mmCIF file of C-alpha atoms in Angstrom:
data_model
loop_
_atom_site.group_PDB
_atom_site.id
_atom_site.type_symbol
_atom_site.label_atom_id
_atom_site.label_comp_id
_atom_site.label_asym_id
_atom_site.label_seq_id
_atom_site.Cartn_x
_atom_site.Cartn_y
_atom_site.Cartn_z
ATOM 1 C CA UNK A 30 2.064 -33.739 -11.465
ATOM 2 C CA UNK A 31 2.560 -30.863 -9.038
ATOM 3 C CA UNK A 32 4.205 -27.827 -10.596
ATOM 4 C CA UNK A 33 7.400 -26.686 -8.922
ATOM 5 C CA UNK A 34 7.237 -23.544 -6.798
ATOM 6 C CA UNK A 35 9.796 -20.747 -6.494
ATOM 7 C CA UNK A 36 10.529 -18.335 -3.646
ATOM 8 C CA UNK A 37 10.317 -14.777 -4.938
ATOM 9 C CA UNK A 38 10.807 -11.443 -3.224
ATOM 10 C CA UNK A 39 8.915 -8.323 -4.240
ATOM 11 C CA UNK A 40 9.581 -4.745 -3.146
ATOM 12 C CA UNK A 41 6.677 -2.340 -2.624
ATOM 13 C CA UNK A 42 6.715 1.447 -2.507
ATOM 14 C CA UNK A 43 4.309 4.394 -2.604
ATOM 15 C CA UNK A 44 4.341 8.080 -1.739
ATOM 16 C CA UNK A 45 1.088 9.460 -3.148
ATOM 17 C CA UNK A 46 -2.254 9.362 -1.375
ATOM 18 C CA UNK A 47 -2.722 7.095 1.641
ATOM 19 C CA UNK A 48 0.536 5.193 1.072
ATOM 20 C CA UNK A 49 0.315 2.849 4.057
ATOM 21 C CA UNK A 50 -3.227 1.817 3.161
ATOM 22 C CA UNK A 51 -2.230 1.337 -0.475
ATOM 23 C CA UNK A 52 0.631 -0.971 0.479
ATOM 24 C CA UNK A 53 -1.477 -3.032 2.872
ATOM 25 C CA UNK A 54 -4.188 -3.450 0.230
ATOM 26 C CA UNK A 55 -1.558 -4.342 -2.385
ATOM 27 C CA UNK A 56 -0.139 -7.067 -0.137
ATOM 28 C CA UNK A 57 -3.601 -8.554 0.362
ATOM 29 C CA UNK A 58 -4.187 -8.393 -3.401
ATOM 30 C CA UNK A 59 -0.856 -10.081 -4.097
ATOM 31 C CA UNK A 60 -1.682 -12.890 -1.690
ATOM 32 C CA UNK A 61 -4.981 -13.434 -3.520
ATOM 33 C CA UNK A 62 -3.390 -13.880 -6.953
ATOM 34 C CA UNK A 63 -3.693 -17.314 -8.559
ATOM 35 C CA UNK A 64 -0.840 -19.609 -7.605
ATOM 36 C CA UNK A 65 0.656 -17.165 -5.076
ATOM 37 C CA UNK A 66 1.322 -17.963 -1.430
ATOM 38 C CA UNK A 67 2.347 -15.160 0.900
ATOM 39 C CA UNK A 68 5.236 -16.359 3.085
ATOM 40 C CA UNK A 69 6.371 -13.188 4.822
ATOM 41 C CA UNK A 70 5.933 -9.424 5.095
ATOM 42 C CA UNK A 71 8.669 -7.044 6.217
ATOM 43 C CA UNK A 72 8.220 -4.081 8.472
ATOM 44 C CA UNK A 73 6.990 -0.874 6.872
ATOM 45 C CA UNK A 74 9.659 1.796 6.378
ATOM 46 C CA UNK A 75 9.553 5.555 5.935
ATOM 47 C CA UNK A 76 12.270 6.358 3.405
ATOM 48 C CA UNK A 77 13.784 9.471 1.910
ATOM 49 C CA UNK A 78 13.222 9.810 -1.861
ATOM 50 C CA UNK A 79 16.142 8.914 -4.129
ATOM 51 C CA UNK A 80 17.043 10.626 -7.394
ATOM 52 C CA UNK A 81 14.253 13.210 -7.328
ATOM 53 C CA UNK A 82 14.279 14.611 -3.802
ATOM 54 C CA UNK A 83 11.550 17.245 -4.199
ATOM 55 C CA UNK A 84 8.669 14.887 -3.414
ATOM 56 C CA UNK A 85 7.018 13.287 -0.353
ATOM 57 C CA UNK A 86 8.881 10.597 1.565
ATOM 58 C CA UNK A 87 8.053 7.036 0.601
ATOM 59 C CA UNK A 88 6.663 4.065 2.419
ATOM 60 C CA UNK A 89 8.470 0.860 1.488
ATOM 61 C CA UNK A 90 8.144 -2.808 2.337
ATOM 62 C CA UNK A 91 8.934 -6.229 0.886
ATOM 63 C CA UNK A 92 7.129 -9.541 0.726
ATOM 64 C CA UNK A 93 8.253 -13.145 0.342
ATOM 65 C CA UNK A 94 6.113 -15.195 -2.019
ATOM 66 C CA UNK A 95 5.932 -18.754 -3.231
ATOM 67 C CA UNK A 96 4.851 -18.759 -6.862
ATOM 68 C CA UNK A 97 4.504 -21.299 -9.629
ATOM 69 C CA UNK A 98 7.707 -21.719 -11.602
ATOM 70 C CA UNK A 99 5.976 -21.920 -14.967
ATOM 71 C CA UNK A 100 7.241 -24.064 -17.863
ATOM 72 C CA UNK A 101 10.689 -22.478 -17.393
ATOM 73 C CA UNK A 102 12.232 -19.880 -15.119
ATOM 74 C CA UNK A 103 11.998 -17.108 -17.725
ATOM 75 C CA UNK A 104 8.281 -17.695 -18.231
ATOM 76 C CA UNK A 105 7.693 -17.854 -14.486
ATOM 77 C CA UNK A 106 9.484 -14.579 -13.799
ATOM 78 C CA UNK A 107 7.703 -12.804 -16.667
ATOM 79 C CA UNK A 108 4.326 -14.113 -15.501
ATOM 80 C CA UNK A 109 4.906 -12.767 -11.992
ATOM 81 C CA UNK A 110 6.138 -9.418 -13.305
ATOM 82 C CA UNK A 111 3.073 -9.175 -15.519
ATOM 83 C CA UNK A 112 0.885 -9.698 -12.458
ATOM 84 C CA UNK A 113 2.773 -6.976 -10.574
ATOM 85 C CA UNK A 114 2.229 -4.509 -13.420
ATOM 86 C CA UNK A 115 -1.455 -5.419 -13.562
ATOM 87 C CA UNK A 116 -1.800 -4.642 -9.865
ATOM 88 C CA UNK A 117 0.020 -1.324 -10.256
ATOM 89 C CA UNK A 118 -2.562 -0.283 -12.830
ATOM 90 C CA UNK A 119 -5.432 -1.541 -10.676
ATOM 91 C CA UNK A 120 -4.188 0.672 -7.844
ATOM 92 C CA UNK A 121 -4.107 3.775 -10.023
ATOM 93 C CA UNK A 122 -0.480 3.894 -11.134
ATOM 94 C CA UNK A 123 0.042 6.602 -13.753
ATOM 95 C CA UNK A 124 2.939 7.185 -16.168
ATOM 96 C CA UNK A 125 5.543 9.378 -14.489
ATOM 97 C CA UNK A 126 9.167 10.387 -14.847
ATOM 98 C CA UNK A 127 11.951 8.162 -13.593
ATOM 99 C CA UNK A 128 12.365 8.253 -9.799
ATOM 100 C CA UNK A 129 9.284 10.458 -9.510
ATOM 101 C CA UNK A 130 6.307 9.996 -7.187
ATOM 102 C CA UNK A 131 4.338 6.756 -7.288
ATOM 103 C CA UNK A 132 0.819 5.672 -6.424
ATOM 104 C CA UNK A 133 2.232 2.137 -6.201
ATOM 105 C CA UNK A 134 5.513 0.577 -7.262
ATOM 106 C CA UNK A 135 5.992 -3.206 -7.314
ATOM 107 C CA UNK A 136 9.472 -4.495 -8.173
ATOM 108 C CA UNK A 137 10.520 -8.103 -8.686
ATOM 109 C CA UNK A 138 13.715 -8.296 -6.624
ATOM 110 C CA UNK A 139 14.638 -11.988 -6.588
ATOM 111 C CA UNK A 140 13.149 -15.031 -8.321
ATOM 112 C CA UNK A 141 14.602 -18.203 -6.822
ATOM 113 C CA UNK A 142 18.163 -18.752 -8.035
ATOM 114 C CA UNK A 143 17.467 -17.173 -11.413
ATOM 115 C CA UNK A 144 19.938 -14.717 -12.923
ATOM 116 C CA UNK A 145 18.095 -13.238 -15.897
ATOM 117 C CA UNK A 146 18.289 -10.446 -18.453
ATOM 118 C CA UNK A 147 15.430 -11.056 -20.865
ATOM 119 C CA UNK A 148 13.036 -9.027 -23.010
ATOM 120 C CA UNK A 149 9.779 -8.084 -21.322
ATOM 121 C CA UNK A 150 6.449 -9.178 -22.675
ATOM 122 C CA UNK A 151 3.923 -6.374 -23.316
ATOM 123 C CA UNK A 152 2.141 -7.274 -20.079
ATOM 124 C CA UNK A 153 5.376 -6.971 -18.096
ATOM 125 C CA UNK A 154 6.402 -3.537 -19.348
ATOM 126 C CA UNK A 155 6.462 -0.564 -17.036
ATOM 127 C CA UNK A 156 3.600 1.884 -17.243
ATOM 128 C CA UNK A 157 6.256 4.607 -17.412
ATOM 129 C CA UNK A 158 6.903 3.626 -21.042
ATOM 130 C CA UNK A 159 4.096 6.041 -21.873
ATOM 131 C CA UNK A 160 6.146 8.858 -20.314
ATOM 132 C CA UNK A 161 9.530 7.527 -21.481
ATOM 133 C CA UNK A 162 9.367 5.445 -24.698
ATOM 134 C CA UNK A 163 12.961 4.288 -24.173
ATOM 135 C CA UNK A 164 11.682 2.058 -21.392
ATOM 136 C CA UNK A 165 9.623 0.081 -23.900
ATOM 137 C CA UNK A 166 12.634 -2.107 -24.673
ATOM 138 C CA UNK A 167 13.896 -2.359 -21.119
ATOM 139 C CA UNK A 168 14.897 -5.854 -20.058
ATOM 140 C CA UNK A 169 13.645 -7.757 -17.077
ATOM 141 C CA UNK A 170 16.768 -8.189 -14.961
ATOM 142 C CA UNK A 171 16.685 -10.519 -11.957
ATOM 143 C CA UNK A 172 17.955 -10.006 -9.335
ATOM 144 C CA UNK A 173 16.906 -6.368 -9.591
ATOM 145 C CA UNK A 174 20.045 -4.595 -10.884
ATOM 146 C CA UNK A 175 19.913 -1.703 -8.387
ATOM 147 C CA UNK A 176 18.625 -3.496 -5.306
ATOM 148 C CA UNK A 177 22.065 -4.000 -3.751
ATOM 149 C CA UNK A 178 22.652 -0.236 -3.657
ATOM 150 C CA UNK A 179 19.239 0.849 -2.389
ATOM 151 C CA UNK A 180 18.765 0.929 1.344
ATOM 152 C CA UNK A 181 15.000 1.283 0.961
ATOM 153 C CA UNK A 182 15.082 -2.158 -0.706
ATOM 154 C CA UNK A 183 17.751 -3.775 1.464
ATOM 155 C CA UNK A 184 16.214 -2.869 4.825
ATOM 156 C CA UNK A 185 12.847 -4.584 4.261
ATOM 157 C CA UNK A 186 14.460 -7.457 2.353
ATOM 158 C CA UNK A 187 16.810 -8.050 5.295
ATOM 159 C CA UNK A 188 13.762 -8.411 7.560
ATOM 160 C CA UNK A 189 12.719 -11.413 5.481
ATOM 161 C CA UNK A 190 15.963 -13.032 4.349
ATOM 162 C CA UNK A 191 19.099 -11.529 5.951
ATOM 163 C CA UNK A 192 21.270 -14.499 4.993
ATOM 164 C CA UNK A 193 20.113 -14.676 1.383
ATOM 165 C CA UNK A 194 22.891 -14.260 -1.184
ATOM 166 C CA UNK A 195 21.136 -13.304 -4.450
ATOM 167 C CA UNK A 196 22.792 -14.601 -7.628
ATOM 168 C CA UNK A 197 25.698 -12.388 -8.647
ATOM 169 C CA UNK A 198 25.882 -10.411 -5.399
ATOM 170 C CA UNK A 199 28.688 -12.287 -3.653
ATOM 171 C CA UNK A 200 27.396 -11.089 -0.263
ATOM 172 C CA UNK A 201 24.333 -11.523 1.873
ATOM 173 C CA UNK A 202 21.401 -9.121 1.985
ATOM 174 C CA UNK A 203 22.299 -8.231 5.568
ATOM 175 C CA UNK A 204 25.905 -7.470 4.661
ATOM 176 C CA UNK A 205 24.740 -5.263 1.799
ATOM 177 C CA UNK A 206 22.308 -3.512 4.141
ATOM 178 C CA UNK A 207 25.041 -2.697 6.655
ATOM 179 C CA UNK A 208 27.367 -1.451 3.939
ATOM 180 C CA UNK A 209 24.665 0.794 2.526
ATOM 181 C CA UNK A 210 23.800 2.192 5.956
ATOM 182 C CA UNK A 211 27.456 3.225 6.278
ATOM 183 C CA UNK A 212 27.085 5.169 3.019
ATOM 184 C CA UNK A 213 23.608 6.680 3.463
ATOM 185 C CA UNK A 214 23.285 6.903 7.227
ATOM 186 C CA UNK A 215 20.723 5.121 9.431
ATOM 187 C CA UNK A 216 18.095 7.869 9.286
ATOM 188 C CA UNK A 217 17.355 7.597 5.562
ATOM 189 C CA UNK A 218 15.264 4.459 6.170
ATOM 190 C CA UNK A 219 13.180 4.248 9.352
ATOM 191 C CA UNK A 220 10.895 1.360 10.434
ATOM 192 C CA UNK A 221 7.450 2.711 11.322
ATOM 193 C CA UNK A 222 5.091 -0.284 11.463
ATOM 194 C CA UNK A 223 4.882 -4.081 11.504
ATOM 195 C CA UNK A 224 2.514 -6.338 9.600
ATOM 196 C CA UNK A 225 -0.506 -7.846 11.350
ATOM 197 C CA UNK A 226 -1.393 -10.946 9.357
ATOM 198 C CA UNK A 227 -4.682 -11.395 11.204
ATOM 199 C CA UNK A 228 -6.081 -8.063 9.994
ATOM 200 C CA UNK A 229 -3.988 -7.429 6.871
ATOM 201 C CA UNK A 230 -2.956 -4.041 8.240
ATOM 202 C CA UNK A 231 0.067 -2.246 9.634
ATOM 203 C CA UNK A 232 0.555 -1.820 13.368
ATOM 204 C CA UNK A 233 2.543 1.305 14.296
ATOM 205 C CA UNK A 234 5.815 0.583 16.081
ATOM 206 C CA UNK A 235 6.275 2.047 19.526
ATOM 207 C CA UNK A 236 9.024 4.694 19.676
ATOM 208 C CA UNK A 237 12.162 3.531 21.432
#
């Protein structure tokens, strides 16, 4: 019997070291994970930091994946999150303060039609729990609870699924993106490259 598959969306971010190279390598690593099929990669964006502004600008992107659903939706989402946290560690992620700089950040944004708020397994906990023990009991919430108000998430997600209406949003990703641009301004998130699937690298966009 073939196990059911789920469309998931993952946000990627980095602002330490060679961020663009880190994100391209992380996408290739994600695509190589057991049971994962890469279905789309957004453009790469240069984004202003949020929360803690005294740090380098970020590079952000998003990917569309098809993943195994697992025995139930909760187990499937936790398994994928655990894989994301494993990759963060493999790419040198260190415990840091909230909204601080990141070697690599991988966020589970959407997992099919699931609307979850469940306890994380040890494997799915953020590495930042070492810097902030309060995060040790943080729930896995899907869709990501702050995605609808973050332009650096909405812009790449809209590249992949502009008409998607995540559970609980009541509006499409594209509508949320436009509303957030009106609040933050168009220059806070700037497309800088597109994904070349043949090489697994970013191709710089030509200035308009």
